[in-house]
Coordinates of C-alpha atoms and ligand atoms in Angstrom, one line a residue:
X1 CA 303.4 7.6 124.3
X2 CA 299.8 8.2 126.6
X3 CA 298.4 12.0 126.5
X4 CA 296.6 12.9 129.3
X5 CA 293.0 15.7 129.0
X6 CA 291.9 17.3 131.4
X7 CA 288.6 17.3 131.7
X8 CA 287.1 19.7 129.8
X9 CA 286.3 23.4 132.3
X10 CA 282.9 24.2 132.4
X11 CA 281.7 27.5 131.2
X12 CA 278.1 28.5 131.0
X13 CA 277.0 32.2 130.8
X14 CA 274.5 35.1 130.8
X15 CA 273.9 36.9 127.8
X16 CA 270.9 39.8 128.5
X17 CA 270.6 42.8 125.7
X18 CA 270.0 45.7 127.8
X19 CA 266.6 46.9 126.4
X20 CA 265.5 46.4 129.8
X21 CA 265.5 45.7 133.1
X22 CA 265.2 41.3 133.8
X23 CA 262.1 40.1 134.1
X24 CA 261.2 37.2 135.9
X25 CA 262.4 34.8 133.2
X26 CA 265.5 36.4 132.8
X27 CA 266.1 35.7 136.8
X28 CA 265.4 31.9 135.9
X29 CA 267.3 31.3 133.2
X30 CA 271.2 32.9 135.0
X31 CA 269.9 31.2 138.0
X32 CA 269.8 28.4 135.7
X33 CA 272.9 28.5 133.8
X34 CA 274.9 29.7 136.8
X35 CA 274.0 26.4 139.4
X36 CA 274.9 25.0 135.3
X37 CA 278.5 25.7 135.8
X38 CA 279.0 25.5 139.8
X39 CA 278.1 21.8 140.0
X40 CA 280.0 20.9 137.5
X41 CA 282.6 23.2 139.8
X42 CA 282.5 25.3 136.0
X43 CA 282.7 28.9 135.6
X44 CA 279.7 31.5 135.1
X45 CA 280.0 34.6 132.8
X46 CA 278.1 37.1 131.9
X47 CA 278.1 39.5 128.6
X48 CA 276.2 42.3 127.7
X49 CA 274.6 42.3 124.3
X50 CA 274.5 45.9 123.2
X51 CA 275.0 46.2 119.4
X52 CA 272.0 47.6 118.9
X53 CA 272.8 51.1 119.2
X54 CA 268.9 52.7 119.0
X55 CA 268.1 50.0 121.7
X56 CA 271.1 49.7 124.2
X57 CA 270.7 51.5 127.2
X58 CA 273.7 52.0 130.0
X59 CA 271.0 52.7 132.4
X60 CA 269.8 49.0 131.8
X61 CA 273.4 47.5 132.0
X62 CA 273.3 49.4 135.2
X63 CA 270.1 47.9 136.2
X64 CA 270.8 44.6 134.6
X65 CA 274.3 43.6 137.5
X66 CA 272.0 44.7 140.4
X67 CA 269.3 42.5 139.8
X68 CA 271.6 40.1 139.1
X69 CA 273.7 40.3 142.5
X70 CA 270.7 41.2 143.7
X71 CA 269.5 37.9 143.4
X72 CA 273.2 36.2 144.6
X73 CA 274.3 35.4 141.0
X74 CA 278.3 35.8 140.6
X75 CA 280.2 35.5 137.7
X76 CA 284.0 34.8 136.6
X77 CA 285.8 37.3 135.6
X78 CA 285.4 40.6 133.5
X79 CA 281.7 41.6 132.1
X80 CA 282.0 41.3 127.8
X81 CA 280.5 44.3 126.6
X82 CA 279.9 43.5 122.0
X83 CA 280.1 47.2 121.5
X84 CA 284.1 46.8 122.3
X85 CA 284.1 43.5 120.3
X86 CA 283.6 45.6 116.9
X87 CA 286.7 44.9 115.7
X88 CA 286.7 40.5 116.2
X89 CA 283.0 41.1 114.0
X90 CA 284.4 43.1 111.5
X91 CA 287.1 40.5 111.1
X92 CA 284.7 37.6 110.7
X93 CA 282.8 39.8 108.2
X94 CA 285.8 40.0 105.7
X95 CA 286.6 36.5 106.1
X96 CA 283.0 35.2 105.3
X97 CA 283.3 38.1 102.4
X98 CA 286.3 37.2 101.1
X99 CA 284.6 33.3 101.4
X100 CA 281.9 35.1 99.0
X101 CA 279.2 34.3 101.0
X102 CA 277.5 37.9 102.2
X103 CA 276.5 40.3 100.1
X104 CA 274.6 43.4 101.1
X105 CA 271.1 43.9 100.9
X106 CA 269.6 47.3 99.9
X107 CA 265.4 46.1 100.5
X108 CA 264.1 48.6 103.5
X109 CA 261.7 46.3 106.1
X110 CA 258.7 47.5 103.8
X111 CA 260.2 46.2 100.3
X112 CA 260.6 42.3 101.8
X113 CA 257.3 43.2 103.7
X114 CA 256.3 43.6 100.3
X115 CA 257.0 40.7 98.3
X116 CA 254.4 38.7 98.1
X117 CA 256.9 35.4 97.4
X118 CA 258.2 36.0 101.5
X119 CA 257.7 32.7 102.7
X120 CA 257.8 32.2 106.6
X121 CA 260.6 29.8 108.6
X122 CA 261.2 29.5 112.2
X123 CA 262.6 33.1 112.1
X124 CA 259.2 34.7 110.7
X125 CA 259.6 35.9 107.1
X126 CA 262.0 34.5 104.7
X127 CA 263.9 37.2 102.8
X128 CA 263.2 36.2 99.2
X129 CA 266.4 37.4 97.6
X130 CA 265.6 39.7 96.2
X131 CA 269.9 41.4 96.0
X132 CA 271.1 38.4 96.5
X133 CA 271.1 38.2 92.1
X134 CA 272.3 42.1 91.4
X135 CA 275.7 42.2 89.6
X136 CA 279.1 43.4 91.5
X137 CA 278.7 46.6 89.1
X138 CA 275.2 47.5 90.6
X139 CA 276.5 46.9 93.8
X140 CA 280.0 48.3 94.0
X141 CA 277.9 51.3 92.7
X142 CA 274.7 51.8 95.3
X143 CA 278.0 50.7 97.9
X144 CA 279.6 53.9 96.7
X145 CA 276.9 56.1 96.4
X146 CA 276.2 55.2 99.8
X147 CA 272.6 53.5 99.8
X148 CA 272.3 51.9 102.9
X149 CA 273.6 48.4 103.3
X150 CA 272.6 45.1 105.8
X151 CA 274.7 41.9 104.6
X152 CA 273.5 38.9 104.0
X153 CA 274.6 35.1 103.5
X154 CA 274.1 33.0 100.7
X155 CA 272.9 30.5 103.0
X156 CA 272.3 28.0 100.2
X157 CA 276.2 28.8 99.2
X158 CA 277.1 28.5 102.4
X159 CA 275.3 25.2 103.2
X160 CA 276.5 23.8 100.0
X161 CA 280.2 24.3 101.0
X162 CA 279.8 24.0 105.5
X163 CA 277.9 20.3 104.1
X164 CA 275.6 18.7 107.1
X165 CA 275.8 19.5 110.3
X166 CA 274.3 18.4 113.5
X167 CA 274.9 20.8 116.8
X168 CA 274.9 18.9 120.2
X169 CA 271.4 19.1 122.8
X170 CA 270.8 18.5 126.2
X171 CA 267.7 18.2 127.5
X172 CA 266.4 20.4 130.4
X173 CA 265.7 19.9 133.1
X174 CA 269.2 18.2 132.7
X175 CA 270.0 15.1 135.0
X176 CA 273.3 14.5 136.3
X177 CA 275.0 12.3 133.7
X178 CA 272.4 12.8 130.3
X179 CA 274.5 12.6 127.2
X180 CA 274.3 15.3 124.6
X181 CA 272.5 14.2 121.6
X182 CA 273.1 15.8 118.4
X183 CA 270.4 17.3 116.2
X184 CA 270.4 17.7 112.7
X185 CA 271.1 22.1 111.5
X186 CA 268.9 23.1 109.1
X187 CA 270.0 26.8 108.4
X188 CA 268.5 26.8 104.9
X189 CA 264.8 27.6 106.8
X190 CA 265.8 30.4 108.2
X191 CA 266.8 31.4 104.7
X192 CA 269.5 34.4 103.5
X193 CA 269.6 35.9 107.7
X194 CA 271.4 38.9 107.9
X195 CA 274.8 38.9 109.6
X196 CA 275.8 43.2 110.0
X197 CA 272.8 44.7 109.6
X198 CA 272.0 48.3 108.5
X199 CA 272.2 50.2 111.5
X200 CA 274.5 47.8 113.8
X201 CA 278.4 46.6 112.7
X202 CA 276.7 43.0 113.2
X203 CA 273.9 41.0 113.7
X204 CA 273.0 38.8 117.0
X205 CA 273.5 35.7 114.9
X206 CA 277.2 36.6 114.0
X207 CA 278.5 38.4 117.7
X208 CA 276.7 36.1 119.4
X209 CA 278.7 33.1 117.8
X210 CA 282.0 34.7 118.4
X211 CA 281.6 35.8 121.6
X212 CA 280.7 32.1 123.4
X213 CA 283.7 31.2 121.1
X214 CA 286.4 33.9 122.3
X215 CA 284.8 33.4 125.7
X216 CA 285.1 29.9 125.4
X217 CA 281.4 29.2 126.6
X218 CA 281.1 25.1 126.9
X219 CA 277.2 24.9 127.0
X220 CA 274.9 28.0 126.0
X221 CA 271.7 27.6 128.4
X222 CA 269.3 29.9 126.9
X223 CA 265.1 30.0 126.0
X224 CA 263.6 27.9 123.5
X225 CA 262.5 31.0 121.0
X226 CA 266.2 30.6 119.9
X227 CA 266.4 27.2 119.3
X228 CA 266.0 27.7 115.5
X229 CA 268.6 30.1 115.2
X230 CA 271.1 27.9 117.1
X231 CA 271.0 25.7 113.3
X232 CA 272.1 29.6 112.2
X233 CA 275.5 29.6 114.7
X234 CA 276.6 26.4 114.7
X235 CA 276.3 26.9 110.7
X236 CA 278.8 30.0 111.5
X237 CA 280.9 27.7 113.7
X238 CA 281.6 25.3 110.7
X239 CA 282.1 28.4 108.1
X240 CA 284.8 29.7 110.1
X241 CA 286.0 27.3 112.5
X242 CA 284.5 27.6 115.9
X243 CA 284.2 25.0 118.0
X244 CA 280.5 24.2 119.2
X245 CA 279.1 24.6 122.6
X246 CA 277.0 21.9 124.1
X247 CA 273.0 24.1 123.6
X248 CA 270.2 23.1 126.4
X249 CA 266.8 25.2 125.3
X250 CA 264.6 25.8 128.4
X251 CA 260.7 26.5 127.8
X252 CA 259.5 30.4 128.5
X253 CA 257.5 31.4 131.5
X254 CA 254.5 32.5 130.1
X255 CA 252.2 35.0 131.9
X256 CA 248.0 33.8 132.5
X257 CA 247.3 34.9 129.2
X258 CA 249.8 32.3 127.8
X259 CA 252.3 34.8 125.8
X260 CA 256.5 35.0 126.9
X261 CA 257.1 37.0 129.8
X262 CA 258.9 39.9 128.0
X263 CA 260.2 43.2 129.0
X264 CA 257.9 45.7 126.7
X265 CA 254.6 44.7 128.6
X266 CA 257.2 45.4 131.6
X267 CA 255.9 42.0 133.5
X268 CA 257.4 41.5 136.9
X269 CA 260.7 42.7 136.7
X270 CA 263.1 41.4 139.2
X271 CA 263.7 45.3 140.3
X272 CA 259.9 45.3 140.5
X273 CA 260.0 42.3 143.2
X274 CA 263.0 44.3 145.1
X275 CA 261.0 47.2 145.6
X276 CA 258.1 45.5 147.1
X277 CA 260.6 44.1 149.5
X278 CA 260.7 40.2 148.4
X279 CA 263.4 38.1 149.5
X280 CA 266.1 37.4 147.3
X281 CA 267.4 34.2 149.1
X282 CA 263.5 32.7 149.1
X283 CA 262.8 34.0 145.3
X284 CA 265.7 32.2 144.4
X285 CA 264.5 29.4 146.3
X286 CA 261.2 29.6 144.5
X287 CA 263.1 30.4 141.5
X288 CA 265.1 27.0 141.7
X289 CA 262.3 24.8 142.4
X290 CA 259.8 25.7 139.6
X291 CA 257.9 27.6 142.0
X292 CA 256.8 30.4 139.5
X293 CA 254.4 33.8 141.4
X294 CA 250.3 33.1 140.7
X295 CA 249.6 33.0 137.1
X296 CA 252.8 32.7 135.5
X297 CA 254.7 28.8 134.7
X298 CA 256.3 27.0 132.1
X299 CA 255.4 26.9 128.9
X300 CA 254.5 23.2 127.1
X301 CA 257.5 22.2 126.5
Ligands
LIG1 N1 270.5 38.8 123.9 C1 270.0 37.5 124.0 C2 268.9 37.6 124.8 O1 268.6 38.6 125.3 C3 270.4 36.4 124.4 C4 271.4 35.4 123.5 C5 271.5 33.7 123.9 O2 271.0 33.5 125.1 O3 272.2 33.4 122.9 O4 267.5 37.7 124.2

């Protein structure tokens, strides 16, 4: 019998962390993801990555919603808040623990920085593996004593089990009919990354991967700075049996000094532009045409 399949319904998303107001680069990225979904007759969704209790602020959530609405962006369905999905993260962590792929890490940042042997990977310093060799007894003793700990993945072991992996990439800017190409994932370069933080119930890598799957995201559009993270996300998908979306990484916006725009230097917040009386329709049209204010440009690919 011939099985007829519905054409896949495209779902894209924007997933800001509410640690500040959105800047021009966020607005541009969100518009690109929204347009991509609309051009395909698909859906665009919004997720707030608010599990970092020390940096996330409710007023920034309200600000993000206000900024996106001002730009004219509309999302489908309810906003997904990571802070409401902790049980799902926990369940995934338990599965990975049962697979003996995670270990508790008691190191402080200072311990790691002090380790002369720490090599550098695409995501920064690679964890030197200090706690990987602790005995089961020592781990249990320290956990029982209430020692603060993160949970790291034993990357070599996980990669050995998962085998060679690739993720599908579409080039940005995408052209109609472009075909996704496989990119070999190299999660080993990142070392034993954290999947559950000391100060948060999950890490970005775990929560983002689980949420994209739960939200039915088929296409992830995000900045080039998260390319290396995609290798890790692909591995987590393989370990947990999750579908792998197609990834589109775009260049980041940089200022006149060549440095990427960041919330911390207060660079061109959408809220400031609004306060200055900017016309959002015009701004959205300029962003779509990659016409940025003086001094701001796309980083060289
Ligand atoms: N929350 C992340 C950020 O604001 C984005 C994560 C993603 O798009 O995968 O940088």
